[in-house]
Every structure is written in structure tokens, then in C-alpha cells.
XYZ file of C-alpha atoms in Angstrom:
714
model
C 0.000 0.000 0.000
C 2.663 2.607 0.817
C 4.400 1.869 -2.467
C 1.157 2.429 -4.359
C 0.544 5.702 -2.614
C 4.013 6.915 -3.333
C 3.520 6.195 -6.999
C 0.235 8.122 -7.063
C 1.894 11.198 -5.642
C 3.571 13.454 -8.181
C 7.016 14.949 -7.749
C 5.547 18.431 -7.360
C 3.205 17.289 -4.597
C 6.237 15.838 -2.844
C 7.906 19.239 -2.995
C 4.799 20.848 -1.496
C 4.770 18.387 1.383
C 8.413 18.983 2.117
C 7.863 22.703 1.899
C 5.156 22.444 4.509
C 7.552 20.653 6.824
C 10.364 23.173 6.126
C 11.587 25.047 9.233
C 11.912 28.417 7.405
C 8.123 28.638 7.472
C 8.376 29.253 11.201
C 10.498 32.275 10.580
C 7.985 33.563 8.092
C 5.195 33.296 10.673
C 7.225 34.818 13.493
C 5.743 37.772 15.365
C 8.396 40.008 13.894
C 7.269 39.406 10.342
C 3.631 38.609 10.999
C 1.647 35.784 9.470
C 0.854 37.709 6.302
C 4.356 39.020 5.658
C 5.199 39.098 1.949
C 8.259 37.280 0.741
C 11.071 39.314 -0.829
C 10.732 39.578 -4.580
C 14.136 37.914 -4.980
C 12.624 34.706 -3.566
C 10.357 34.162 -6.557
C 11.132 31.718 -9.343
C 10.609 34.471 -11.907
C 13.398 36.531 -10.399
C 15.727 33.561 -10.630
C 14.664 33.026 -14.246
C 15.482 36.652 -15.059
C 18.851 36.467 -13.302
C 19.775 33.164 -14.941
C 18.655 34.427 -18.347
C 20.900 37.477 -17.982
C 23.835 35.257 -16.952
C 23.173 33.025 -19.969
C 23.030 36.132 -22.155
C 26.352 37.441 -20.789
C 28.232 34.172 -21.186
C 26.777 33.586 -24.645
C 27.682 37.115 -25.724
C 31.318 36.800 -24.655
C 31.583 33.282 -26.109
C 30.197 34.288 -29.492
C 32.350 37.405 -29.517
C 35.390 35.153 -29.054
C 34.391 33.190 -32.160
C 33.775 36.403 -34.114
C 37.371 37.515 -33.479
C 39.242 34.384 -34.578
C 40.496 35.917 -37.820
C 41.406 39.141 -36.001
C 43.429 37.172 -33.441
C 45.099 35.127 -36.191
C 46.336 38.256 -37.907
C 47.179 40.226 -34.774
C 49.333 37.483 -33.267
C 50.411 35.939 -36.618
C 49.300 32.426 -35.738
C 47.738 29.614 -37.827
C 44.174 28.323 -37.478
C 45.059 25.315 -35.356
C 46.497 27.596 -32.650
C 43.273 29.581 -32.757
C 41.582 26.235 -32.162
C 43.782 25.728 -29.093
C 42.785 29.158 -27.782
C 39.107 28.495 -28.460
C 39.329 25.077 -26.808
C 40.972 26.530 -23.701
C 37.501 27.579 -22.555
C 36.540 23.920 -22.390
C 39.788 23.144 -20.557
C 38.650 25.517 -17.814
C 35.341 23.651 -17.638
C 37.149 20.323 -17.523
C 39.120 21.344 -14.434
C 36.136 21.894 -12.154
C 32.809 20.970 -13.728
C 32.352 17.490 -12.258
C 32.983 18.734 -8.723
C 30.955 21.925 -9.140
C 27.999 19.963 -10.511
C 28.087 17.354 -7.761
C 29.024 19.393 -4.703
C 27.405 22.603 -5.919
C 23.982 20.952 -6.013
C 24.280 20.369 -2.252
C 25.421 23.914 -1.434
C 24.118 27.449 -2.089
C 23.610 27.288 -5.862
C 22.828 30.992 -6.587
C 25.956 32.222 -4.785
C 28.133 29.672 -6.579
C 26.728 30.953 -9.882
C 27.548 34.524 -8.780
C 31.164 33.576 -8.072
C 31.332 31.953 -11.498
C 30.129 35.151 -13.191
C 32.860 37.142 -11.411
C 35.520 34.727 -12.674
C 34.112 34.941 -16.214
C 34.361 38.714 -16.074
C 37.963 38.609 -14.852
C 38.922 36.179 -17.621
C 37.314 38.367 -20.280
C 39.306 41.401 -19.108
C 42.499 39.305 -19.149
C 41.913 38.420 -22.827
C 41.987 42.119 -23.734
C 45.205 42.758 -21.795
C 47.734 41.989 -24.621
C 46.506 44.951 -26.656
C 47.792 47.337 -24.005
C 51.260 45.760 -23.713
C 52.058 44.438 -27.188
C 52.591 47.743 -28.983
C 51.208 49.019 -32.307
C 50.153 46.678 -35.103
C 52.514 46.687 -38.105
C 51.257 44.848 -41.159
C 53.221 43.649 -44.172
C 53.609 46.309 -46.835
C 56.214 47.274 -49.374
C 55.053 50.889 -49.644
C 55.248 52.034 -46.024
C 57.950 54.593 -46.943
C 55.642 56.182 -49.513
C 52.813 56.785 -47.081
C 51.780 60.466 -46.838
C 54.079 61.211 -49.760
C 52.959 62.476 -53.161
C 56.371 62.055 -54.772
C 57.139 59.207 -57.114
C 58.803 56.207 -55.541
C 59.787 53.041 -57.336
C 58.295 49.866 -55.792
C 60.668 47.898 -58.034
C 64.257 48.088 -56.721
C 66.618 47.057 -59.481
C 68.178 43.640 -58.931
C 71.880 43.710 -58.084
C 72.682 40.562 -59.977
C 71.139 38.109 -57.514
C 69.790 35.102 -59.385
C 66.053 34.765 -59.678
C 66.073 31.617 -57.600
C 67.843 33.236 -54.661
C 66.085 33.485 -51.329
C 63.944 36.498 -50.590
C 65.813 39.493 -49.310
C 63.306 39.804 -46.479
C 63.668 36.284 -45.212
C 65.621 37.283 -42.134
C 64.332 39.045 -39.058
C 63.691 42.741 -39.412
C 65.150 45.458 -37.245
C 63.712 45.914 -33.785
C 63.297 42.197 -33.094
C 65.716 42.364 -30.195
C 63.091 44.359 -28.316
C 60.319 41.850 -28.939
C 58.992 39.929 -25.951
C 59.964 36.260 -25.850
C 56.523 35.427 -24.466
C 53.856 35.060 -27.141
C 51.028 37.446 -26.368
C 48.370 34.919 -27.324
C 49.200 33.096 -24.071
C 47.262 35.809 -22.210
C 44.234 35.138 -24.399
C 44.645 31.415 -23.727
C 44.778 31.899 -19.944
C 41.885 34.369 -19.955
C 39.722 31.934 -21.851
C 40.568 29.182 -19.347
C 39.416 31.480 -16.560
C 36.218 32.173 -18.493
C 35.636 28.439 -18.727
C 36.102 27.945 -14.991
C 33.662 30.750 -14.239
C 31.016 29.500 -16.649
C 31.009 26.016 -15.108
C 28.234 26.392 -12.480
C 25.822 28.441 -14.595
C 24.257 25.689 -16.684
C 24.089 22.578 -14.440
C 23.189 24.406 -11.233
C 20.875 26.888 -12.916
C 18.884 24.339 -14.921
C 18.579 21.926 -11.995
C 17.462 24.820 -9.760
C 14.624 25.608 -12.166
C 13.611 21.985 -12.578
C 13.533 21.504 -8.792
C 11.201 24.435 -8.143
C 9.051 24.746 -11.282
C 5.835 22.867 -11.886
C 6.472 19.773 -13.954
C 4.300 20.967 -16.834
C 6.138 24.319 -16.950
C 9.719 23.087 -16.588
C 10.223 22.453 -20.301
C 8.835 25.884 -21.174
C 11.041 27.676 -18.619
C 14.154 25.828 -19.736
C 13.244 26.575 -23.356
C 13.027 30.284 -22.506
C 16.440 30.262 -20.805
C 17.982 28.352 -23.705
C 16.419 30.847 -26.115
C 17.989 33.756 -24.232
C 21.300 31.938 -24.451
C 20.927 31.955 -28.225
C 19.921 35.616 -28.328
C 23.223 36.459 -26.604
C 25.275 35.430 -29.661
C 23.187 37.823 -31.784
C 24.612 40.732 -29.829
C 27.999 39.033 -29.603
C 28.347 38.783 -33.370
C 26.924 42.279 -33.870
C 29.491 43.595 -31.402
C 32.129 41.683 -33.343
C 30.890 43.266 -36.562
C 31.157 46.785 -35.148
C 34.599 46.232 -33.624
C 35.917 44.562 -36.806
C 35.231 47.798 -38.728
C 37.330 49.846 -36.312
C 41.082 49.714 -36.827
C 42.936 47.975 -33.992
C 44.996 51.050 -33.041
C 42.212 53.588 -33.482
C 43.083 56.831 -31.729
C 46.825 56.132 -31.797
C 47.541 56.261 -35.545
C 46.698 58.562 -38.417
C 43.982 56.649 -40.295
C 44.924 58.416 -43.546
C 48.235 56.588 -43.447
C 46.553 53.151 -43.348
C 46.756 51.581 -46.799
C 44.406 48.628 -46.121
C 40.621 48.248 -45.858
C 38.447 45.974 -43.648
C 38.245 43.531 -46.556
C 42.028 43.100 -46.721
C 43.589 39.878 -45.416
C 45.926 41.987 -43.228
C 43.207 44.087 -41.574
C 42.846 43.766 -37.790
C 39.870 45.356 -36.075
C 39.532 46.658 -32.508
C 39.156 43.139 -31.111
C 40.088 44.237 -27.586
C 37.226 46.730 -27.295
C 34.524 44.059 -27.440
C 36.157 42.063 -24.649
C 36.069 45.076 -22.348
C 32.347 45.533 -23.056
C 31.588 41.821 -22.632
C 33.543 41.711 -19.370
C 31.516 44.589 -17.933
C 28.201 42.931 -18.865
C 29.322 39.642 -17.287
C 30.318 41.486 -14.124
C 26.827 42.972 -13.833
C 25.205 39.553 -14.294
C 26.724 38.360 -11.007
C 24.882 40.908 -8.866
C 21.331 39.413 -8.631
C 22.480 35.957 -7.537
C 23.924 37.287 -4.262
C 20.359 38.139 -3.129
C 18.651 34.863 -4.046
C 17.965 32.165 -1.415
C 19.374 28.675 -1.354
C 15.939 27.238 -2.204
C 12.716 28.866 -3.347
C 9.467 28.507 -1.338
C 6.328 27.506 -3.225
C 3.429 29.985 -3.498
C 0.594 29.724 -0.938
C -2.045 29.390 -3.659
C -0.532 26.082 -4.788
C -0.687 24.624 -1.277
C -4.444 25.076 -1.158
C -4.864 22.634 -4.037
C -3.514 19.669 -2.063
C -4.672 18.114 1.188
C -2.242 16.875 3.842
C -3.680 13.376 3.450
C -2.672 13.378 -0.208
C 1.002 13.658 0.685
C 1.079 11.934 4.074
C 2.780 8.815 2.713
C 5.773 10.735 1.355
C 7.513 10.994 4.705
C 9.022 7.557 4.581
C 10.189 7.671 0.949
C 14.007 7.178 0.848
C 13.983 8.434 -2.716
C 12.708 11.854 -1.680
C 14.969 12.035 1.340
C 17.908 11.614 -1.031
C 16.536 14.096 -3.516
C 16.175 16.859 -0.974
C 19.241 16.249 1.101
C 20.682 19.413 -0.500
C 18.577 21.393 1.950
C 20.380 19.783 4.903
C 23.919 20.524 6.109
C 26.287 18.604 3.847
C 29.297 16.662 5.070
C 32.086 17.034 2.517
C 33.718 13.676 3.235
C 30.433 11.807 2.977
C 29.683 13.474 -0.340
C 33.156 12.647 -1.640
C 32.784 8.970 -0.719
C 29.435 8.841 -2.509
C 30.757 10.453 -5.704
C 32.174 7.418 -7.532
C 29.241 5.083 -6.763
C 26.850 7.796 -7.890
C 28.785 8.330 -11.117
C 28.835 4.567 -11.733
C 25.070 4.455 -11.261
C 24.624 7.316 -13.729
C 26.765 5.747 -16.452
C 24.984 2.435 -15.926
C 21.879 3.970 -17.510
C 22.061 2.804 -21.175
C 19.803 5.590 -22.441
C 21.993 8.249 -20.841
C 25.207 6.614 -22.104
C 23.989 6.449 -25.717
C 22.663 10.003 -25.518
C 26.108 11.039 -24.322
C 27.864 9.354 -27.279
C 25.482 10.900 -29.818
C 25.892 14.417 -28.455
C 29.686 14.104 -28.316
C 29.827 13.340 -32.046
C 27.234 15.957 -32.983
C 28.910 18.587 -30.819
C 32.196 17.922 -32.636
C 30.396 18.758 -35.862
C 28.525 21.736 -34.412
C 31.437 23.366 -32.572
C 33.823 22.995 -35.501
C 31.243 24.368 -37.906
C 30.238 27.362 -35.758
C 33.829 28.267 -34.834
C 34.991 28.601 -38.430
C 31.764 29.641 -40.170
C 32.571 33.383 -40.169
C 36.027 32.546 -41.507
C 34.414 30.320 -44.174
C 32.172 33.202 -45.272
C 35.185 35.522 -45.403
C 37.505 33.248 -47.348
C 35.032 31.412 -49.573
C 32.689 34.241 -50.540
C 35.118 37.162 -50.256
C 33.264 38.999 -47.471
C 34.895 41.166 -44.814
C 35.090 39.978 -41.198
C 32.665 42.731 -40.220
C 30.030 41.636 -42.741
C 30.473 37.939 -41.921
C 29.878 38.639 -38.222
C 26.926 40.885 -39.007
C 25.256 38.185 -41.101
C 25.848 35.582 -38.395
C 24.253 37.904 -35.838
C 21.158 39.125 -37.679
C 20.331 36.135 -39.903
C 21.752 32.858 -38.650
C 21.567 33.150 -34.857
C 17.943 34.460 -34.712
C 16.891 31.428 -36.744
C 18.519 29.195 -34.121
C 16.803 31.095 -31.274
C 13.404 30.862 -32.966
C 13.915 27.160 -33.599
C 14.801 26.381 -29.973
C 11.893 28.426 -28.643
C 9.464 26.840 -31.116
C 10.704 23.397 -30.100
C 9.881 24.138 -26.445
C 6.420 25.440 -27.355
C 5.690 22.403 -29.545
C 6.723 20.072 -26.740
C 4.506 21.897 -24.240
C 1.437 22.179 -26.497
C 1.702 18.646 -27.895
C 2.577 17.155 -24.482
C 5.219 15.012 -26.135
C 6.256 11.901 -24.247
C 9.891 10.974 -23.829
C 9.623 8.818 -26.954
C 7.901 11.597 -28.837
C 10.646 14.042 -27.890
C 13.335 11.610 -29.061
C 11.625 10.999 -32.410
C 11.007 14.704 -32.938
C 14.666 15.591 -32.251
C 15.900 12.844 -34.589
C 13.487 13.816 -37.366
C 14.503 17.488 -37.354
C 18.179 16.552 -37.283
C 17.794 14.249 -40.297
C 15.856 16.833 -42.309
C 18.470 19.513 -41.590
C 21.223 17.076 -42.538
C 19.758 16.313 -45.979
C 19.242 20.026 -46.687
C 22.844 20.743 -45.683
C 24.099 18.525 -48.524
C 23.127 21.303 -50.956
C 25.943 23.473 -49.535
C 28.396 21.417 -51.604
C 26.733 22.728 -54.775
C 27.167 26.360 -53.712
C 30.819 26.530 -54.654
C 32.960 29.507 -55.475
C 36.017 29.848 -57.673
C 39.442 30.806 -56.370
C 40.507 34.442 -56.392
C 42.695 35.258 -59.388
C 46.190 35.796 -57.964
C 49.224 35.736 -60.235
C 51.713 33.047 -59.296
C 49.286 31.307 -56.905
C 45.973 30.476 -58.605
C 46.856 31.698 -62.106
C 49.922 32.081 -64.222
C 51.086 35.552 -65.206
C 49.470 35.132 -68.620
C 46.091 34.327 -67.015
C 46.033 30.515 -67.268
C 44.193 28.924 -64.326
C 46.422 26.707 -62.199
C 47.541 26.215 -58.589
C 51.093 27.021 -57.512
C 52.294 26.298 -53.976
C 55.965 27.224 -54.336
C 57.395 30.739 -54.184
C 59.446 30.247 -57.330
C 56.276 30.599 -59.446
C 55.852 34.163 -58.175
C 58.668 35.219 -60.487
C 58.153 35.731 -64.197
C 59.981 37.377 -67.062
C 58.057 40.613 -66.447
C 59.394 41.071 -62.899
C 62.801 39.385 -62.864
C 64.479 42.761 -63.224
C 63.145 43.691 -59.774
C 64.651 42.445 -56.532
C 61.284 41.483 -55.016
C 60.584 39.951 -51.608
C 58.393 36.901 -52.133
C 57.122 36.382 -48.600
C 55.340 39.694 -48.117
C 51.623 39.998 -48.815
C 50.860 43.486 -50.142
C 48.379 42.810 -52.980
C 47.611 45.181 -55.819
C 44.888 44.891 -58.444
C 45.977 45.307 -62.031
C 43.813 46.761 -64.804
C 43.584 43.270 -66.260
C 41.607 42.063 -63.192
C 44.493 39.964 -61.921
C 45.758 40.338 -58.351
C 49.513 40.511 -57.785
C 51.056 39.704 -54.408
C 52.949 42.992 -54.333
C 53.518 45.995 -56.618
C 57.091 44.816 -57.037
C 55.972 41.423 -58.390
C 53.585 43.284 -60.703
C 56.679 44.967 -62.179
C 55.505 48.479 -61.239
C 58.184 51.174 -61.594
C 56.527 54.264 -60.115
C 53.750 55.175 -57.688
C 51.926 58.237 -56.470
C 49.358 59.012 -53.799
C 49.233 57.745 -50.248
C 47.398 55.197 -48.163
C 44.458 53.535 -49.870
C 44.674 56.037 -52.746
C 48.104 54.824 -53.837
C 48.285 54.104 -57.589
C 51.145 52.174 -59.197
C 52.202 52.892 -62.770
C 54.376 51.375 -65.497
C 53.604 47.853 -64.271
C 55.296 45.557 -66.781
C 53.212 42.497 -65.786
C 49.924 44.355 -66.426
C 49.839 44.094 -70.192
C 46.602 46.014 -70.805
C 45.424 49.623 -70.623
C 47.689 52.124 -68.935
C 49.720 49.417 -67.154
C 48.533 50.614 -63.745
C 47.508 48.881 -60.544
C 45.687 50.020 -57.424
C 46.268 49.036 -53.797
C 44.269 46.075 -52.563
C 43.023 42.755 -53.913
C 40.724 42.583 -56.956
C 37.069 41.948 -56.195
C 35.806 40.397 -59.416
C 34.356 37.047 -58.263
C 30.900 37.605 -59.765
C 29.750 34.002 -59.409
C 30.414 34.165 -55.645
C 28.216 37.220 -55.249
C 25.382 35.505 -57.148
C 25.418 32.305 -55.082
C 25.989 33.963 -51.703
C 22.294 34.924 -51.063
C 21.268 31.305 -51.691
C 23.903 30.155 -49.219
C 22.494 32.508 -46.575
C 18.893 31.402 -47.212
C 19.750 27.713 -46.947
C 21.841 28.381 -43.847
C 18.856 30.037 -42.134
C 16.472 27.203 -43.049
C 18.781 24.412 -41.901
C 19.653 26.242 -38.672
C 15.972 26.663 -37.820
C 15.038 23.044 -38.579
C 17.941 21.529 -36.627
C 17.299 23.847 -33.659
C 13.668 22.715 -33.418
C 14.898 19.510 -31.809
C 17.189 21.274 -29.329
C 14.758 21.716 -26.411
C 13.032 18.281 -26.755
C 16.478 16.687 -26.900
C 17.551 18.535 -23.770
C 14.417 17.440 -21.913
C 15.186 13.862 -22.938
C 18.524 14.232 -21.142
C 16.821 15.458 -17.968
C 14.038 12.866 -17.922
C 16.085 9.763 -18.618
C 17.886 9.848 -15.254
C 16.953 9.712 -11.566
C 15.915 13.066 -10.023
C 18.700 13.103 -7.433
C 21.279 12.629 -10.215
C 19.998 15.557 -12.249
C 22.756 18.047 -11.454
C 25.466 15.430 -11.826
C 24.001 14.190 -15.123
C 23.870 17.694 -16.584
C 27.348 18.499 -15.325
C 28.891 15.244 -16.540
C 27.191 15.693 -19.919
C 28.701 19.162 -20.202
C 32.074 17.832 -19.023
C 32.281 15.044 -21.606
C 30.969 17.050 -24.555
C 33.374 19.876 -23.872
C 36.283 17.559 -23.187
C 35.763 15.320 -26.226
C 34.195 17.905 -28.539
C 34.786 21.455 -27.340
C 38.542 21.049 -26.909
C 39.597 18.899 -29.909
C 37.062 20.029 -32.547
C 38.403 23.596 -33.110
C 41.967 22.253 -33.138
C 41.585 19.537 -35.763
C 39.136 21.634 -37.811
C 41.746 24.416 -37.812
C 44.588 22.022 -38.661
C 42.648 20.640 -41.639
C 41.783 24.162 -42.791
C 45.486 25.082 -42.594
C 46.261 22.378 -45.162
C 44.233 24.339 -47.749
C 46.348 27.497 -47.384
C 48.084 28.666 -50.568
C 50.029 31.644 -49.228
C 51.308 32.217 -45.692
C 52.229 35.584 -44.261
C 55.539 36.308 -42.553
C 56.095 37.367 -38.964
C 58.047 40.528 -38.294
C 60.926 38.605 -36.759
C 60.818 35.693 -39.176
C 58.744 32.549 -39.281
C 55.352 31.656 -40.715
C 52.490 33.957 -39.808
C 48.766 33.837 -40.586
C 47.377 32.497 -43.864
C 46.604 35.141 -46.503
C 44.744 33.145 -49.151
C 43.142 29.687 -49.281
C 42.253 27.191 -51.990
C 38.489 27.770 -51.796
C 37.536 24.444 -53.391
C 39.672 22.440 -50.962
C 38.453 24.627 -48.078
C 34.812 23.913 -48.961
C 35.323 20.157 -49.217
C 37.329 19.979 -45.976
C 35.003 22.217 -43.955
C 31.655 20.864 -45.147
C 32.881 17.282 -45.526
C 34.134 17.106 -41.953
C 30.992 18.756 -40.573
C 28.522 16.478 -42.363
C 30.705 13.376 -42.028
C 30.571 13.586 -38.238
C 26.805 14.018 -38.279
C 26.479 10.978 -40.524
C 28.302 8.842 -37.963
C 26.078 10.123 -35.144
C 22.876 8.928 -36.816
C 23.866 5.275 -36.459
C 23.996 5.731 -32.682
C 20.754 7.728 -32.781
C 18.803 4.801 -34.192
C 20.371 2.428 -31.669
C 19.492 4.824 -28.853
C 15.887 5.019 -30.052
C 15.572 1.222 -29.846
C 17.060 1.149 -26.317
C 14.793 3.986 -25.179
C 11.696 2.198 -26.492
C 12.605 -0.937 -24.544
C 13.260 1.215 -21.495
C 9.776 2.776 -21.704
C 8.071 -0.584 -22.197
C 9.934 -2.043 -19.228
C 8.821 0.872 -17.085
C 5.205 0.230 -18.016
C 5.543 -3.430 -17.148
C 7.166 -2.571 -13.824
C 4.328 -0.200 -12.976
C 1.694 -2.841 -13.705
C 3.606 -5.619 -11.917
C 3.795 -3.562 -8.723
C 0.109 -2.702 -8.662
C 0.538 0.629 -10.403
C -3.062 0.934 -11.590
C -5.402 3.870 -11.641
C -3.800 7.270 -11.572
C -0.214 6.037 -11.895
C -0.950 3.841 -14.887
C -3.005 6.590 -16.465
C -0.145 9.057 -16.062
C 2.279 6.653 -17.704
C -0.102 6.114 -20.625
C -0.461 9.875 -21.056
C 3.322 10.251 -21.180
C 3.675 7.650 -23.930
C 0.759 8.344 -26.192
C 2.329 6.573 -29.103
C 3.752 3.709 -27.014
C 0.568 1.854 -26.034
C 1.936 -1.632 -26.600
C 0.845 -3.999 -23.873
C 3.290 -6.387 -22.251
C 2.587 -10.066 -21.744
C 2.307 -11.641 -18.318
C 5.624 -13.486 -18.574
C 7.546 -10.235 -19.117
C 5.802 -8.580 -16.213
C 6.496 -11.506 -13.901
C 10.221 -11.308 -14.651
C 10.356 -7.711 -13.429
C 8.273 -8.090 -10.280
C 11.296 -7.317 -8.117
C 11.619 -3.798 -9.534
C 13.255 -1.190 -7.322
C 11.595 2.259 -7.713
C 14.948 3.983 -7.101
C 16.666 2.226 -9.973
C 15.374 4.436 -12.822
C 13.352 7.583 -13.292
C 9.621 7.151 -13.631
C 8.985 8.452 -17.160
């Protein structure tokens, strides 16, 4: 009889009973406060939702801003893409250091204050990322015309060769002057350490915040509340990418240099925007997000109007439930040693759930695809379609990210209105993922030709070909000049062909300054007036025609895939025991960030580096950032790796669906075998509307010894 009564009592009723027995009620009814004293507004669930949403917004803004600055950081610190992947993955390293312990021990302590401390650490890390700008000195980009800046007199970009053979090494191969004053410590280390600190600070926000909501919200509203918070977390990147777009337009040393002397534009491969400014803004916002959590209680009381709906007799059998005693032991003083001893057995119990384990494997693979794709998508738009970093970030912010936010919110609404069961949520998430996958295959057809660069993608007479060695940069038209072959200072000839430098274009004279510099008597430009202008040619008409279709398809696929985000997340929460909720969320975040968040940007970046056709040169020697990529190879590597990983994940998805179906059927049999008729059986049938298969008596008999603590009642 007690077992039957426990089954007929919902989890929310259990919370109400425990709330009635909670000692703080005595304080509320004390003579000092009076029996009708109103609770502080900070004690309401809505206030916590607002505070958590703002924290999600702040962390999402700073995280997306980091991804919007990857090309700026590459150029500023002269590093390849794989090192940018290391920097990006350092955020996950910070999570890895503390997330398991924060998720497990934090759930038993004061969760709002732990979240507040995390926000402070995130803010400090964000400020640390911006620090190198103030100690590294002014940005000096590669150019062969720096001596002609602000000068209207003619200056020859083509120094006459002094008899050095054409195959001799570049005259600029060695370190330039001033290198003895350069710091031996790479400045990107500060960005790396700051991002680690951001990762440590972000750790408690998701597992403790989501579990806090799920513990205190009504069961029918939990999915909607979590969907709202997740939606806010997707709105944050909108502002993050928009902030990245604004800062990318501003020159890195704005206010310290004469902008008329700058001979490059935001579309140039050497341009570096004011990347540091956005980190200062993001750090301030994150700092403000910590404030509300200091005033929130350890647990939230339930409203009086809900207590009137339930009689004491309805919940009188809950007292002796060991399951609920375990679930609410967070409200009691916690012994650290006892919690530590219980950690490994609890983790073993969690991983023993086959549904959770398969869900974990699927999300690890899909997160590898997602994180790699999102990290380098702005860079893909820049390099493949010839857009500036500012425009790429703007498009990500106003077109792509809102589609993701709308999809996640719509998924939560659909789940609430349709009252999807756990099986329905799993099928819905898989269906949307498959549809988005098949639509994504059309991205392969939206190709773009390589930029026309003499000696790299075309010969000097205009024949299309790929050249990966510096010796092909020399031709009969420029052998008379003693040209450095490692500098990237492109000019656009009248013939529509880009030359790596005015010297390699054979130009003899120049006039003007900055972006208005014009080069004349260019022997390699065999048409018109033999002139060339500063900057790369922008004559890839086919790219401009296909780019709108790429954006439209990107929006559609993002929306469809995001529809399954909230149902999939609720599947994670509902497939485990209530008292393991915080640990399950934390361990899920730990594994996905360890096995996806850390390695994905690194190996995506390393593969992208293999498609580089021309590397820049550091001031003091050595290979710098890539200046131009083979767009065809870039497209195949980027899209192929993204979709290949998702293909592999679908095999585990189907296996997980089969295991989940058996799990649900076994739960139904266990309910019936233990006398779970009436309200309990009706609730189970309502949760699995499409899973009404009856079980035979033999199956039910085999599970008669079912332990109600073993798995979550679905």
C-alpha cells in the first residue's frame, strides 16, 4: 500500500509536502514578520529566471564574440588556425578542471551564490583576454610601400636587382630590425589563460541553474522555462556577433595612428579590427550579471495558492520515501567527506543507464560537428565568398543566430502544447536533425572559384592553375626587380588579376598615399595604362550571385535543426533519476566539452590550414597567418568534416531510439507488476501516447522485483 501511494503522488506534490515541513516557514510566521508578511521579490522563481537568463546572455555574448574575433586574433598574433583552435578550446579546458565537482558538490550547497562567483571569474577572464593589446605595442602589417605613405612624390616599388639570381632566397627572409626588443613570451598566451578562466567561471551556470529551475518549477512548466532560458542563451550570440561586426570595422589602433596613413581596408587579409574593445564591453556585462544571484535564497518557497490545491492526506505517505529524502538532502547541512565517498558510486550508477550513455555518445559526435562548424563559419564566409570579417559577423548575428533562437523556442512550445512523451521528444529531435542534414548537402553545390592571384591560382598570362611554391611568383616581367616573395601586399591590375605585391607586378613608379596609392608602369599588367591600385581585386561575380542562396539555406537548416534542441535537452533530464539531475547535466557538459569542445576547433583548424596557398611572414621571421586559401579544398574539408561527423552520429541515434523504447516498455511493465493501476498507470499512458503496446504476463512476472529507485519514472 505505501508503495502504491508513493507512486500516485507526483514529484511536485512531494515538494509541497516537504515545503510544509520546512523550518523556514516558522520564521515567516514569526511575530516580527507577521503571518501575512510578503516574501522578498528575490525569492520568486521568476526573479531567478530573469537572473539566470541574464547570466546566460552574458556568457553567450562573450563566447560568441570570441568566435567572431578568430580571424582578427590570427592576424594580430600571426598564428595559424590550429592555434586559434587551441585558444578556443581553452575555454573547455577551464570547464574540464572543475565541472564534475561543481555539478556534484554545488547541487548540495548554495547554488545561486556559486553561480555569482562563477560570473565574477568569467568577467575577470574576459578582461584578461583584452590585456595583450595594451602591452604588445602598435600593429605593423606587411607592406612594401610604407615609406611612400603620406608622400605624393614618385617612388619606385621595383628596386633594381643587383645581380642576384632569380632563384635566390627572398631578401626579407631574415628578421627585421627591432626584433631584439620583442617579448619572448607570445602574447596569445594571455588570451589562452583568460579563456581558461572564463571556462572555470562559466562552469556552475548551466548545471546548477537548470537543476534549480527543474527543482522548483511545476512539472508541466519546466520544459517551457528551460526553453526560454535556452532561447535567451541563443539571443546572446546575436549581440555578440553584432558587437564583433562593429569592432571589426574599427582599426585595432584607433586613436593612436593617423587613419589616412593606413593603406588597407576591412576587406584586406591583413586588416585587424579593434578586437580588444569588445572584450572590455563583454567583461563589464558579465560582471553585472553576477549581482542578482547574491540576493537569491538557497531554495525557493512555493506559493501559498498552490498549497491550497492539495490536502495533507494526499502527501502523508511521502515521509518515509528514501527516494525523496535523497533528492532533498541538499537542503540539509552537507558533510564534505560523505559526499566525496558517494561520488564514484553515484557516477557509476549514472553511467549504468544505457539511455543516458547512448545520448552522451550521440551528443559528443554531434557537438564535434557543431562546434567545428560554428567556430569557423565566419572565416568560411570571409575566405570562400570574399566577405569582410565585419560583414560575416553581421550576417551571423542578424540572420543565422535568430533562426537558431526561434527554432529552440518553437521546439519548447511544440513540446509543451503537444505534451510530447519521452519517446515523442526523441523521435522529434531525430526527425529534425535528419531533415536539416539532408538540406545541408546542398551546400556542396554552392561553390565559389578561387581568387585570381598571379603566381598562386593563375599564371602571369592568365592561365588557371595552382602554384604552392614561391618560385612561381617570379616571371619574365618582374625578374628585373629584386622582389621579396614572402610579403603579402596585394595590388589589383587593370587586367583584373591580383599581384602579391607591386614589385611582383613589375611596377616602376607610384603616387598618392594610403588607400589612394596608384602604381604605374607595371610591366606584368599588359593592358590599358599598365597601372595597378592598392588592394586585392574583387571580381568574383559568381560568388556574389550564389551567396544569397547560401544565406537562405543556412537560415532554413539552422531553424530546422534547432527545433529539436529543447526536446532533446528534456530527454537528457528525464532519462535519469531526479537526485542525479545536477550530476548528469554536469557530466554531460564535461564530456561534450572535453571530447568535442577542446579537440574540434583544433583539428578543424589544422585541416583548414592544409588548404592554405600563401602564408604571411612574422616581423621577426617565421610563418604567420594564412593570406589566401584554396576555396575548393576549403569547402570540401570544412563541409565534408561537418557532415561526415553528423552521418556517424545517426547510427547511434537509431540504436538509442531502440534502447529507449525498450526502457519505456519495461517501465510500463514494472508499474503494472507492482500494482501501479489507476492514476499512476493513467499518467504513464499519457506520457507515452504513441507507445501503447501492452506487455505479456511473462515479461511482467520477470520484473516483479523492480526497485523504484533504480530508474526515473517516465
